[in-house]
């Protein structure tokens, strides 16, 4: 009876997000690897705001397992907590955008 209720193996996070430091104007990339494809409700967040795929925010997926977020041309205000959510799985990391001081 238990086997009938057990439809598929629960996916796990094989490799989670890593804290990333970049300078203003650079790109920051976050990658999360899942144990297998088919996880529903995949979403990326920055400081609690959901991210959408556009020219600044690139969201991609390889084989349904490797999920990648690239934030292009970051600014200081982009610093914060990046969250990857796939179903009940969650991985977070800090993004620190450092300003460039021009020394004369």
mmCIF file of N, CA, C and O in Angstrom:
data_model
loop_
_atom_site.group_PDB
_atom_site.id
_atom_site.type_symbol
_atom_site.label_atom_id
_atom_site.label_comp_id
_atom_site.label_asym_id
_atom_site.label_seq_id
_atom_site.Cartn_x
_atom_site.Cartn_y
_atom_site.Cartn_z
ATOM 1 N N UNK A 1 0.838 -1.205 0.000
ATOM 2 C CA UNK A 1 0.000 0.000 0.000
ATOM 3 C C UNK A 1 0.872 1.254 0.000
ATOM 4 O O UNK A 1 0.590 2.191 -0.727
ATOM 5 N N UNK A 2 1.947 1.233 0.752
ATOM 6 C CA UNK A 2 2.837 2.388 0.779
ATOM 7 C C UNK A 2 3.449 2.638 -0.590
ATOM 8 O O UNK A 2 3.625 3.764 -1.005
ATOM 9 N N UNK A 3 3.788 1.575 -1.303
ATOM 10 C CA UNK A 3 4.406 1.723 -2.614
ATOM 11 C C UNK A 3 3.458 2.387 -3.612
ATOM 12 O O UNK A 3 3.882 3.118 -4.481
ATOM 13 N N UNK A 4 2.156 2.134 -3.477
ATOM 14 C CA UNK A 4 1.181 2.743 -4.376
ATOM 15 C C UNK A 4 1.116 4.256 -4.188
ATOM 16 O O UNK A 4 0.910 4.990 -5.135
ATOM 17 N N UNK A 5 1.328 4.708 -2.980
ATOM 18 C CA UNK A 5 1.265 6.143 -2.690
ATOM 19 C C UNK A 5 2.561 6.844 -3.077
ATOM 20 O O UNK A 5 2.605 8.055 -3.197
ATOM 21 N N UNK A 6 3.603 6.083 -3.236
ATOM 22 C CA UNK A 6 4.922 6.649 -3.494
ATOM 23 C C UNK A 6 5.151 6.714 -4.993
ATOM 24 O O UNK A 6 5.596 5.757 -5.612
ATOM 25 N N UNK A 7 4.788 7.839 -5.616
ATOM 26 C CA UNK A 7 4.803 7.932 -7.074
ATOM 27 C C UNK A 7 6.179 8.209 -7.665
ATOM 28 O O UNK A 7 6.562 7.621 -8.645
ATOM 29 N N UNK A 8 6.920 9.123 -7.069
ATOM 30 C CA UNK A 8 8.241 9.412 -7.612
ATOM 31 C C UNK A 8 9.195 9.830 -6.501
ATOM 32 O O UNK A 8 8.771 10.337 -5.470
ATOM 33 N N UNK A 9 10.454 9.596 -6.745
ATOM 34 C CA UNK A 9 11.488 9.969 -5.784
ATOM 35 C C UNK A 9 11.483 11.479 -5.609
ATOM 36 O O UNK A 9 11.380 12.221 -6.575
ATOM 37 N N UNK A 10 11.579 11.922 -4.387
ATOM 38 C CA UNK A 10 11.622 13.356 -4.106
ATOM 39 C C UNK A 10 12.974 13.917 -4.534
ATOM 40 O O UNK A 10 14.008 13.369 -4.200
ATOM 41 N N UNK A 11 12.944 14.991 -5.303
ATOM 42 C CA UNK A 11 14.187 15.627 -5.736
ATOM 43 C C UNK A 11 14.868 16.288 -4.537
ATOM 44 O O UNK A 11 14.214 16.712 -3.587
ATOM 45 N N UNK A 12 16.173 16.353 -4.603
ATOM 46 C CA UNK A 12 16.948 17.052 -3.576
ATOM 47 C C UNK A 12 17.910 18.010 -4.273
ATOM 48 O O UNK A 12 18.195 17.878 -5.462
ATOM 49 N N UNK A 13 18.422 18.976 -3.503
ATOM 50 C CA UNK A 13 19.411 19.908 -4.041
ATOM 51 C C UNK A 13 20.780 19.263 -3.922
ATOM 52 O O UNK A 13 21.248 18.950 -2.831
ATOM 53 N N UNK A 14 21.408 19.028 -5.063
ATOM 54 C CA UNK A 14 22.726 18.410 -5.101
ATOM 55 C C UNK A 14 23.801 19.459 -4.822
ATOM 56 O O UNK A 14 24.749 19.230 -4.086
ATOM 57 N N UNK A 15 23.621 20.621 -5.427
ATOM 58 C CA UNK A 15 24.580 21.713 -5.266
ATOM 59 C C UNK A 15 23.806 23.014 -5.149
ATOM 60 O O UNK A 15 23.095 23.402 -6.079
ATOM 61 N N UNK A 16 23.910 23.666 -4.010
ATOM 62 C CA UNK A 16 23.122 24.867 -3.749
ATOM 63 C C UNK A 16 23.810 26.142 -4.203
ATOM 64 O O UNK A 16 24.911 26.119 -4.755
ATOM 65 N N UNK A 17 23.135 27.263 -3.957
ATOM 66 C CA UNK A 17 23.672 28.568 -4.335
ATOM 67 C C UNK A 17 24.879 28.915 -3.477
ATOM 68 O O UNK A 17 24.977 28.496 -2.325
ATOM 69 N N UNK A 18 25.790 29.702 -4.052
ATOM 70 C CA UNK A 18 26.973 30.140 -3.310
ATOM 71 C C UNK A 18 26.997 31.667 -3.239
ATOM 72 O O UNK A 18 26.631 32.340 -4.194
ATOM 73 N N UNK A 19 27.437 32.180 -2.071
ATOM 74 C CA UNK A 19 27.558 33.629 -1.902
ATOM 75 C C UNK A 19 28.475 34.190 -2.986
ATOM 76 O O UNK A 19 29.497 33.582 -3.318
ATOM 77 N N UNK A 20 28.096 35.341 -3.540
ATOM 78 C CA UNK A 20 28.826 35.918 -4.662
ATOM 79 C C UNK A 20 29.086 37.395 -4.428
ATOM 80 O O UNK A 20 28.187 38.138 -4.032
ATOM 81 N N UNK A 21 30.335 37.811 -4.649
ATOM 82 C CA UNK A 21 30.719 39.223 -4.583
ATOM 83 C C UNK A 21 31.118 39.674 -5.980
ATOM 84 O O UNK A 21 31.956 39.031 -6.618
ATOM 85 N N UNK A 22 30.538 40.769 -6.447
ATOM 86 C CA UNK A 22 30.900 41.327 -7.759
ATOM 87 C C UNK A 22 30.981 42.846 -7.640
ATOM 88 O O UNK A 22 30.515 43.429 -6.664
ATOM 89 N N UNK A 23 31.583 43.457 -8.644
ATOM 90 C CA UNK A 23 31.651 44.911 -8.687
ATOM 91 C C UNK A 23 30.486 45.463 -9.504
ATOM 92 O O UNK A 23 29.905 44.772 -10.342
ATOM 93 N N UNK A 24 30.159 46.736 -9.260
ATOM 94 C CA UNK A 24 29.116 47.429 -10.007
ATOM 95 C C UNK A 24 29.370 47.272 -11.503
ATOM 96 O O UNK A 24 30.509 47.381 -11.953
ATOM 97 N N UNK A 25 28.317 46.961 -12.275
ATOM 98 C CA UNK A 25 28.437 46.834 -13.716
ATOM 99 C C UNK A 25 28.782 45.441 -14.196
ATOM 100 O O UNK A 25 28.701 45.155 -15.387
ATOM 101 N N UNK A 26 29.185 44.567 -13.264
ATOM 102 C CA UNK A 26 29.504 43.194 -13.646
ATOM 103 C C UNK A 26 28.248 42.327 -13.623
ATOM 104 O O UNK A 26 27.162 42.800 -13.301
ATOM 105 N N UNK A 27 28.424 41.054 -13.975
ATOM 106 C CA UNK A 27 27.335 40.088 -13.905
ATOM 107 C C UNK A 27 27.545 39.160 -12.718
ATOM 108 O O UNK A 27 28.680 38.830 -12.385
ATOM 109 N N UNK A 28 26.454 38.764 -12.096
ATOM 110 C CA UNK A 28 26.506 37.797 -10.996
ATOM 111 C C UNK A 28 25.706 36.577 -11.412
ATOM 112 O O UNK A 28 24.570 36.700 -11.855
ATOM 113 N N UNK A 29 26.322 35.401 -11.283
ATOM 114 C CA UNK A 29 25.651 34.169 -11.689
ATOM 115 C C UNK A 29 25.493 33.226 -10.504
ATOM 116 O O UNK A 29 26.434 33.012 -9.743
ATOM 117 N N UNK A 30 24.285 32.687 -10.373
ATOM 118 C CA UNK A 30 23.974 31.729 -9.314
ATOM 119 C C UNK A 30 23.476 30.450 -9.967
ATOM 120 O O UNK A 30 22.669 30.490 -10.890
ATOM 121 N N UNK A 31 23.959 29.316 -9.471
ATOM 122 C CA UNK A 31 23.567 28.029 -10.040
ATOM 123 C C UNK A 31 23.124 27.085 -8.933
ATOM 124 O O UNK A 31 23.747 27.007 -7.874
ATOM 125 N N UNK A 32 22.038 26.370 -9.200
ATOM 126 C CA UNK A 32 21.543 25.363 -8.270
ATOM 127 C C UNK A 32 21.293 24.083 -9.059
ATOM 128 O O UNK A 32 20.658 24.102 -10.106
ATOM 129 N N UNK A 33 21.837 22.975 -8.556
ATOM 130 C CA UNK A 33 21.679 21.692 -9.242
ATOM 131 C C UNK A 33 20.764 20.773 -8.449
ATOM 132 O O UNK A 33 20.958 20.556 -7.252
ATOM 133 N N UNK A 34 19.757 20.246 -9.140
ATOM 134 C CA UNK A 34 18.812 19.321 -8.508
ATOM 135 C C UNK A 34 19.168 17.884 -8.868
ATOM 136 O O UNK A 34 19.869 17.633 -9.849
ATOM 137 N N UNK A 35 18.683 16.934 -8.086
ATOM 138 C CA UNK A 35 19.013 15.523 -8.302
ATOM 139 C C UNK A 35 18.365 14.968 -9.559
ATOM 140 O O UNK A 35 18.902 14.077 -10.201
ATOM 141 N N UNK A 36 17.194 15.481 -9.941
ATOM 142 C CA UNK A 36 16.572 15.048 -11.189
ATOM 143 C C UNK A 36 15.543 16.069 -11.671
ATOM 144 O O UNK A 36 15.089 16.899 -10.896
ATOM 145 N N UNK A 37 15.208 16.022 -12.960
ATOM 146 C CA UNK A 37 14.302 17.015 -13.543
ATOM 147 C C UNK A 37 12.849 16.776 -13.142
ATOM 148 O O UNK A 37 12.528 15.794 -12.482
ATOM 149 N N UNK A 38 11.999 17.701 -13.585
ATOM 150 C CA UNK A 38 10.566 17.542 -13.387
ATOM 151 C C UNK A 38 10.007 18.214 -12.154
ATOM 152 O O UNK A 38 8.827 18.064 -11.860
ATOM 153 N N UNK A 39 10.856 18.964 -11.427
ATOM 154 C CA UNK A 39 10.352 19.668 -10.243
ATOM 155 C C UNK A 39 9.527 20.866 -10.709
ATOM 156 O O UNK A 39 9.948 21.640 -11.559
ATOM 157 N N UNK A 40 8.351 20.990 -10.150
ATOM 158 C CA UNK A 40 7.439 22.058 -10.558
ATOM 159 C C UNK A 40 7.659 23.319 -9.709
ATOM 160 O O UNK A 40 8.272 23.264 -8.654
ATOM 161 N N UNK A 41 7.079 24.416 -10.197
ATOM 162 C CA UNK A 41 7.092 25.686 -9.465
ATOM 163 C C UNK A 41 8.496 26.177 -9.141
ATOM 164 O O UNK A 41 8.808 26.487 -7.997
ATOM 165 N N UNK A 42 9.341 26.244 -10.177
ATOM 166 C CA UNK A 42 10.690 26.778 -9.991
ATOM 167 C C UNK A 42 10.618 28.298 -10.053
ATOM 168 O O UNK A 42 10.009 28.869 -10.949
ATOM 169 N N UNK A 43 11.218 28.959 -9.074
ATOM 170 C CA UNK A 43 11.160 30.422 -9.005
ATOM 171 C C UNK A 43 12.437 30.971 -8.380
ATOM 172 O O UNK A 43 12.978 30.388 -7.443
ATOM 173 N N UNK A 44 12.901 32.101 -8.907
ATOM 174 C CA UNK A 44 14.044 32.835 -8.340
ATOM 175 C C UNK A 44 13.529 34.112 -7.695
ATOM 176 O O UNK A 44 12.605 34.745 -8.191
ATOM 177 N N UNK A 45 14.176 34.486 -6.583
ATOM 178 C CA UNK A 45 13.781 35.698 -5.854
ATOM 179 C C UNK A 45 15.037 36.498 -5.497
ATOM 180 O O UNK A 45 16.105 35.923 -5.295
ATOM 181 N N UNK A 46 14.880 37.813 -5.421
ATOM 182 C CA UNK A 46 15.937 38.675 -4.880
ATOM 183 C C UNK A 46 15.300 39.523 -3.797
ATOM 184 O O UNK A 46 14.410 40.327 -4.074
ATOM 185 N N UNK A 47 15.749 39.302 -2.570
ATOM 186 C CA UNK A 47 15.207 40.008 -1.399
ATOM 187 C C UNK A 47 13.680 39.959 -1.342
ATOM 188 O O UNK A 47 13.013 40.971 -1.104
ATOM 189 N N UNK A 48 13.125 38.780 -1.608
ATOM 190 C CA UNK A 48 11.689 38.601 -1.465
ATOM 191 C C UNK A 48 10.866 38.981 -2.680
ATOM 192 O O UNK A 48 9.660 38.791 -2.695
ATOM 193 N N UNK A 49 11.515 39.532 -3.718
ATOM 194 C CA UNK A 49 10.785 39.886 -4.942
ATOM 195 C C UNK A 49 11.042 38.828 -6.011
ATOM 196 O O UNK A 49 12.204 38.507 -6.288
ATOM 197 N N UNK A 50 9.981 38.296 -6.621
ATOM 198 C CA UNK A 50 10.178 37.291 -7.666
ATOM 199 C C UNK A 50 10.861 37.888 -8.889
ATOM 200 O O UNK A 50 10.583 39.029 -9.262
ATOM 201 N N UNK A 51 11.750 37.137 -9.510
ATOM 202 C CA UNK A 51 12.486 37.593 -10.688
ATOM 203 C C UNK A 51 11.891 36.993 -11.953
ATOM 204 O O UNK A 51 11.490 35.830 -11.962
ATOM 205 N N UNK A 52 11.851 37.779 -13.001
ATOM 206 C CA UNK A 52 11.354 37.330 -14.301
ATOM 207 C C UNK A 52 12.508 37.326 -15.300
ATOM 208 O O UNK A 52 13.462 38.085 -15.149
ATOM 209 N N UNK A 53 12.408 36.492 -16.310
ATOM 210 C CA UNK A 53 13.431 36.402 -17.346
ATOM 211 C C UNK A 53 13.321 37.622 -18.268
ATOM 212 O O UNK A 53 12.295 37.850 -18.875
ATOM 213 N N UNK A 54 14.387 38.432 -18.334
ATOM 214 C CA UNK A 54 14.415 39.582 -19.241
ATOM 215 C C UNK A 54 15.867 39.895 -19.612
ATOM 216 O O UNK A 54 16.746 39.083 -19.353
ATOM 217 N N UNK A 55 16.117 41.064 -20.193
ATOM 218 C CA UNK A 55 17.476 41.353 -20.657
ATOM 219 C C UNK A 55 18.459 41.548 -19.503
ATOM 220 O O UNK A 55 19.663 41.348 -19.673
ATOM 221 N N UNK A 56 17.979 41.941 -18.348
ATOM 222 C CA UNK A 56 18.856 42.151 -17.196
ATOM 223 C C UNK A 56 18.961 40.884 -16.347
ATOM 224 O O UNK A 56 20.007 40.551 -15.820
ATOM 225 N N UNK A 57 17.850 40.170 -16.240
ATOM 226 C CA UNK A 57 17.785 38.960 -15.430
ATOM 227 C C UNK A 57 17.630 37.756 -16.347
ATOM 228 O O UNK A 57 16.584 37.581 -16.951
ATOM 229 N N UNK A 58 18.696 36.955 -16.462
ATOM 230 C CA UNK A 58 18.640 35.783 -17.327
ATOM 231 C C UNK A 58 18.426 34.528 -16.485
ATOM 232 O O UNK A 58 19.247 34.199 -15.630
ATOM 233 N N UNK A 59 17.312 33.840 -16.743
ATOM 234 C CA UNK A 59 16.996 32.613 -16.028
ATOM 235 C C UNK A 59 17.039 31.471 -17.033
ATOM 236 O O UNK A 59 16.369 31.517 -18.052
ATOM 237 N N UNK A 60 17.858 30.469 -16.755
ATOM 238 C CA UNK A 60 17.955 29.349 -17.679
ATOM 239 C C UNK A 60 17.954 28.031 -16.934
ATOM 240 O O UNK A 60 18.118 27.977 -15.713
ATOM 241 N N UNK A 61 17.761 26.969 -17.707
ATOM 242 C CA UNK A 61 17.658 25.625 -17.136
ATOM 243 C C UNK A 61 18.297 24.664 -18.126
ATOM 244 O O UNK A 61 18.076 24.765 -19.332
ATOM 245 N N UNK A 62 19.135 23.762 -17.598
ATOM 246 C CA UNK A 62 19.795 22.789 -18.452
ATOM 247 C C UNK A 62 19.374 21.392 -18.022
ATOM 248 O O UNK A 62 19.594 20.997 -16.876
ATOM 249 N N UNK A 63 18.755 20.657 -18.933
ATOM 250 C CA UNK A 63 18.296 19.284 -18.677
ATOM 251 C C UNK A 63 17.301 19.191 -17.526
ATOM 252 O O UNK A 63 17.102 18.126 -16.953
ATOM 253 N N UNK A 64 16.698 20.319 -17.142
ATOM 254 C CA UNK A 64 15.755 20.325 -16.025
ATOM 255 C C UNK A 64 16.413 20.122 -14.675
ATOM 256 O O UNK A 64 15.739 20.047 -13.653
ATOM 257 N N UNK A 65 17.744 20.057 -14.668
ATOM 258 C CA UNK A 65 18.473 19.761 -13.436
ATOM 259 C C UNK A 65 19.280 20.965 -12.957
ATOM 260 O O UNK A 65 19.270 21.304 -11.784
ATOM 261 N N UNK A 66 19.983 21.616 -13.879
ATOM 262 C CA UNK A 66 20.834 22.744 -13.515
ATOM 263 C C UNK A 66 20.088 24.040 -13.814
ATOM 264 O O UNK A 66 19.769 24.343 -14.957
ATOM 265 N N UNK A 67 19.800 24.783 -12.764
ATOM 266 C CA UNK A 67 19.058 26.034 -12.878
ATOM 267 C C UNK A 67 20.028 27.186 -12.630
ATOM 268 O O UNK A 67 20.737 27.192 -11.627
ATOM 269 N N UNK A 68 20.027 28.159 -13.541
ATOM 270 C CA UNK A 68 20.986 29.255 -13.462
ATOM 271 C C UNK A 68 20.287 30.607 -13.533
ATOM 272 O O UNK A 68 19.380 30.806 -14.340
ATOM 273 N N UNK A 69 20.736 31.498 -12.672
ATOM 274 C CA UNK A 69 20.271 32.882 -12.673
ATOM 275 C C UNK A 69 21.482 33.767 -12.906
ATOM 276 O O UNK A 69 22.481 33.655 -12.189
ATOM 277 N N UNK A 70 21.404 34.650 -13.921
ATOM 278 C CA UNK A 70 22.459 35.634 -14.144
ATOM 279 C C UNK A 70 21.857 37.021 -14.076
ATOM 280 O O UNK A 70 20.901 37.331 -14.798
ATOM 281 N N UNK A 71 22.403 37.838 -13.184
ATOM 282 C CA UNK A 71 21.983 39.235 -13.061
ATOM 283 C C UNK A 71 23.035 40.071 -13.765
ATOM 284 O O UNK A 71 24.198 40.087 -13.350
ATOM 285 N N UNK A 72 22.646 40.749 -14.845
ATOM 286 C CA UNK A 72 23.592 41.534 -15.639
ATOM 287 C C UNK A 72 23.647 42.982 -15.189
ATOM 288 O O UNK A 72 22.650 43.537 -14.728
ATOM 289 N N UNK A 73 24.826 43.591 -15.341
ATOM 290 C CA UNK A 73 25.006 45.019 -15.080
ATOM 291 C C UNK A 73 24.451 45.411 -13.707
ATOM 292 O O UNK A 73 23.609 46.292 -13.591
ATOM 293 N N UNK A 74 24.930 44.715 -12.675
ATOM 294 C CA UNK A 74 24.391 44.921 -11.321
ATOM 295 C C UNK A 74 24.773 46.296 -10.762
ATOM 296 O O UNK A 74 25.777 46.889 -11.152
ATOM 297 N N UNK A 75 23.950 46.791 -9.870
ATOM 298 C CA UNK A 75 24.185 48.047 -9.171
ATOM 299 C C UNK A 75 24.218 47.767 -7.673
ATOM 300 O O UNK A 75 23.824 46.683 -7.223
ATOM 301 N N UNK A 76 24.670 48.746 -6.906
ATOM 302 C CA UNK A 76 24.782 48.552 -5.454
ATOM 303 C C UNK A 76 23.464 48.108 -4.822
ATOM 304 O O UNK A 76 23.448 47.285 -3.919
ATOM 305 N N UNK A 77 22.345 48.657 -5.335
ATOM 306 C CA UNK A 77 21.045 48.326 -4.738
ATOM 307 C C UNK A 77 20.604 46.884 -5.034
ATOM 308 O O UNK A 77 19.601 46.429 -4.500
ATOM 309 N N UNK A 78 21.362 46.174 -5.896
ATOM 310 C CA UNK A 78 21.033 44.770 -6.166
ATOM 311 C C UNK A 78 21.557 43.834 -5.073
ATOM 312 O O UNK A 78 21.221 42.650 -5.060
ATOM 313 N N UNK A 79 22.400 44.359 -4.180
ATOM 314 C CA UNK A 79 22.899 43.526 -3.079
ATOM 315 C C UNK A 79 21.727 43.003 -2.268
ATOM 316 O O UNK A 79 20.755 43.727 -2.032
ATOM 317 N N UNK A 80 21.823 41.734 -1.855
ATOM 318 C CA UNK A 80 20.750 41.161 -1.051
ATOM 319 C C UNK A 80 20.805 39.648 -1.067
ATOM 320 O O UNK A 80 21.842 39.053 -1.389
ATOM 321 N N UNK A 81 19.697 39.034 -0.722
ATOM 322 C CA UNK A 81 19.621 37.582 -0.650
ATOM 323 C C UNK A 81 18.935 37.021 -1.885
ATOM 324 O O UNK A 81 17.800 37.396 -2.197
ATOM 325 N N UNK A 82 19.644 36.148 -2.591
ATOM 326 C CA UNK A 82 19.077 35.458 -3.743
ATOM 327 C C UNK A 82 18.510 34.129 -3.254
ATOM 328 O O UNK A 82 19.173 33.404 -2.506
ATOM 329 N N UNK A 83 17.280 33.817 -3.663
ATOM 330 C CA UNK A 83 16.627 32.571 -3.247
ATOM 331 C C UNK A 83 16.184 31.790 -4.472
ATOM 332 O O UNK A 83 15.596 32.351 -5.389
ATOM 333 N N UNK A 84 16.512 30.500 -4.467
ATOM 334 C CA UNK A 84 16.028 29.587 -5.499
ATOM 335 C C UNK A 84 15.027 28.657 -4.834
ATOM 336 O O UNK A 84 15.307 28.066 -3.794
ATOM 337 N N UNK A 85 13.831 28.561 -5.446
ATOM 338 C CA UNK A 85 12.791 27.717 -4.880
ATOM 339 C C UNK A 85 12.303 26.768 -5.961
ATOM 340 O O UNK A 85 11.975 27.177 -7.063
ATOM 341 N N UNK A 86 12.272 25.484 -5.651
ATOM 342 C CA UNK A 86 11.742 24.476 -6.571
ATOM 343 C C UNK A 86 10.855 23.554 -5.758
ATOM 344 O O UNK A 86 11.340 22.716 -5.008
ATOM 345 N N UNK A 87 9.549 23.735 -5.888
ATOM 346 C CA UNK A 87 8.629 22.966 -5.058
ATOM 347 C C UNK A 87 8.866 23.299 -3.594
ATOM 348 O O UNK A 87 8.823 24.456 -3.206
ATOM 349 N N UNK A 88 9.218 22.292 -2.803
ATOM 350 C CA UNK A 88 9.465 22.519 -1.377
ATOM 351 C C UNK A 88 10.945 22.765 -1.086
ATOM 352 O O UNK A 88 11.333 22.990 0.057
ATOM 353 N N UNK A 89 11.783 22.724 -2.119
ATOM 354 C CA UNK A 89 13.226 22.912 -1.933
ATOM 355 C C UNK A 89 13.585 24.391 -2.001
ATOM 356 O O UNK A 89 13.077 25.126 -2.831
ATOM 357 N N UNK A 90 14.500 24.800 -1.111
ATOM 358 C CA UNK A 90 14.928 26.203 -1.086
ATOM 359 C C UNK A 90 16.431 26.272 -0.876
ATOM 360 O O UNK A 90 16.992 25.552 -0.050
ATOM 361 N N UNK A 91 17.085 27.135 -1.659
ATOM 362 C CA UNK A 91 18.502 27.416 -1.456
ATOM 363 C C UNK A 91 18.677 28.925 -1.521
ATOM 364 O O UNK A 91 18.063 29.591 -2.352
ATOM 365 N N UNK A 92 19.497 29.481 -0.626
ATOM 366 C CA UNK A 92 19.718 30.926 -0.620
ATOM 367 C C UNK A 92 21.210 31.240 -0.590
ATOM 368 O O UNK A 92 22.024 30.417 -0.171
ATOM 369 N N UNK A 93 21.541 32.439 -1.057
ATOM 370 C CA UNK A 93 22.918 32.924 -1.007
ATOM 371 C C UNK A 93 22.884 34.445 -0.989
ATOM 372 O O UNK A 93 21.892 35.067 -1.373
ATOM 373 N N UNK A 94 23.977 35.042 -0.557
ATOM 374 C CA UNK A 94 24.083 36.496 -0.500
ATOM 375 C C UNK A 94 24.765 37.024 -1.756
ATOM 376 O O UNK A 94 25.752 36.447 -2.215
ATOM 377 N N UNK A 95 24.225 38.116 -2.277
ATOM 378 C CA UNK A 95 24.866 38.841 -3.365
ATOM 379 C C UNK A 95 25.369 40.156 -2.786
ATOM 380 O O UNK A 95 24.600 40.912 -2.190
ATOM 381 N N UNK A 96 26.673 40.401 -2.940
ATOM 382 C CA UNK A 96 27.261 41.664 -2.500
ATOM 383 C C UNK A 96 27.821 42.366 -3.723
ATOM 384 O O UNK A 96 28.720 41.841 -4.392
ATOM 385 N N UNK A 97 27.255 43.538 -4.012
ATOM 386 C CA UNK A 97 27.754 44.343 -5.132
ATOM 387 C C UNK A 97 28.615 45.454 -4.553
ATOM 388 O O UNK A 97 28.156 46.272 -3.756
ATOM 389 N N UNK A 98 29.885 45.446 -4.962
ATOM 390 C CA UNK A 98 30.848 46.402 -4.420
ATOM 391 C C UNK A 98 31.033 47.565 -5.385
ATOM 392 O O UNK A 98 31.139 47.367 -6.588
ATOM 393 N N UNK A 99 31.064 48.758 -4.836
ATOM 394 C CA UNK A 99 31.300 49.939 -5.657
ATOM 395 C C UNK A 99 32.775 50.051 -6.001
ATOM 396 O O UNK A 99 33.632 49.465 -5.340
ATOM 397 N N UNK A 100 33.051 50.786 -7.054
ATOM 398 C CA UNK A 100 34.434 50.982 -7.468
ATOM 399 C C UNK A 100 34.843 52.400 -7.060
ATOM 400 O O UNK A 100 34.213 53.376 -7.451
ATOM 401 N N UNK A 101 35.901 52.487 -6.243
ATOM 402 C CA UNK A 101 36.372 53.804 -5.854
ATOM 403 C C UNK A 101 37.470 54.232 -6.823
ATOM 404 O O UNK A 101 38.428 53.505 -7.050
ATOM 405 N N UNK A 102 37.281 55.400 -7.401
ATOM 406 C CA UNK A 102 38.270 55.909 -8.360
ATOM 407 C C UNK A 102 39.281 56.756 -7.618
ATOM 408 O O UNK A 102 38.961 57.811 -7.098
ATOM 409 N N UNK A 103 40.498 56.237 -7.568
ATOM 410 C CA UNK A 103 41.557 56.971 -6.871
ATOM 411 C C UNK A 103 42.285 57.861 -7.876
ATOM 412 O O UNK A 103 42.739 57.403 -8.915
ATOM 413 N N UNK A 104 42.370 59.135 -7.555
ATOM 414 C CA UNK A 104 43.053 60.088 -8.442
ATOM 415 C C UNK A 104 44.551 59.989 -8.225
ATOM 416 O O UNK A 104 45.010 59.989 -7.138
#
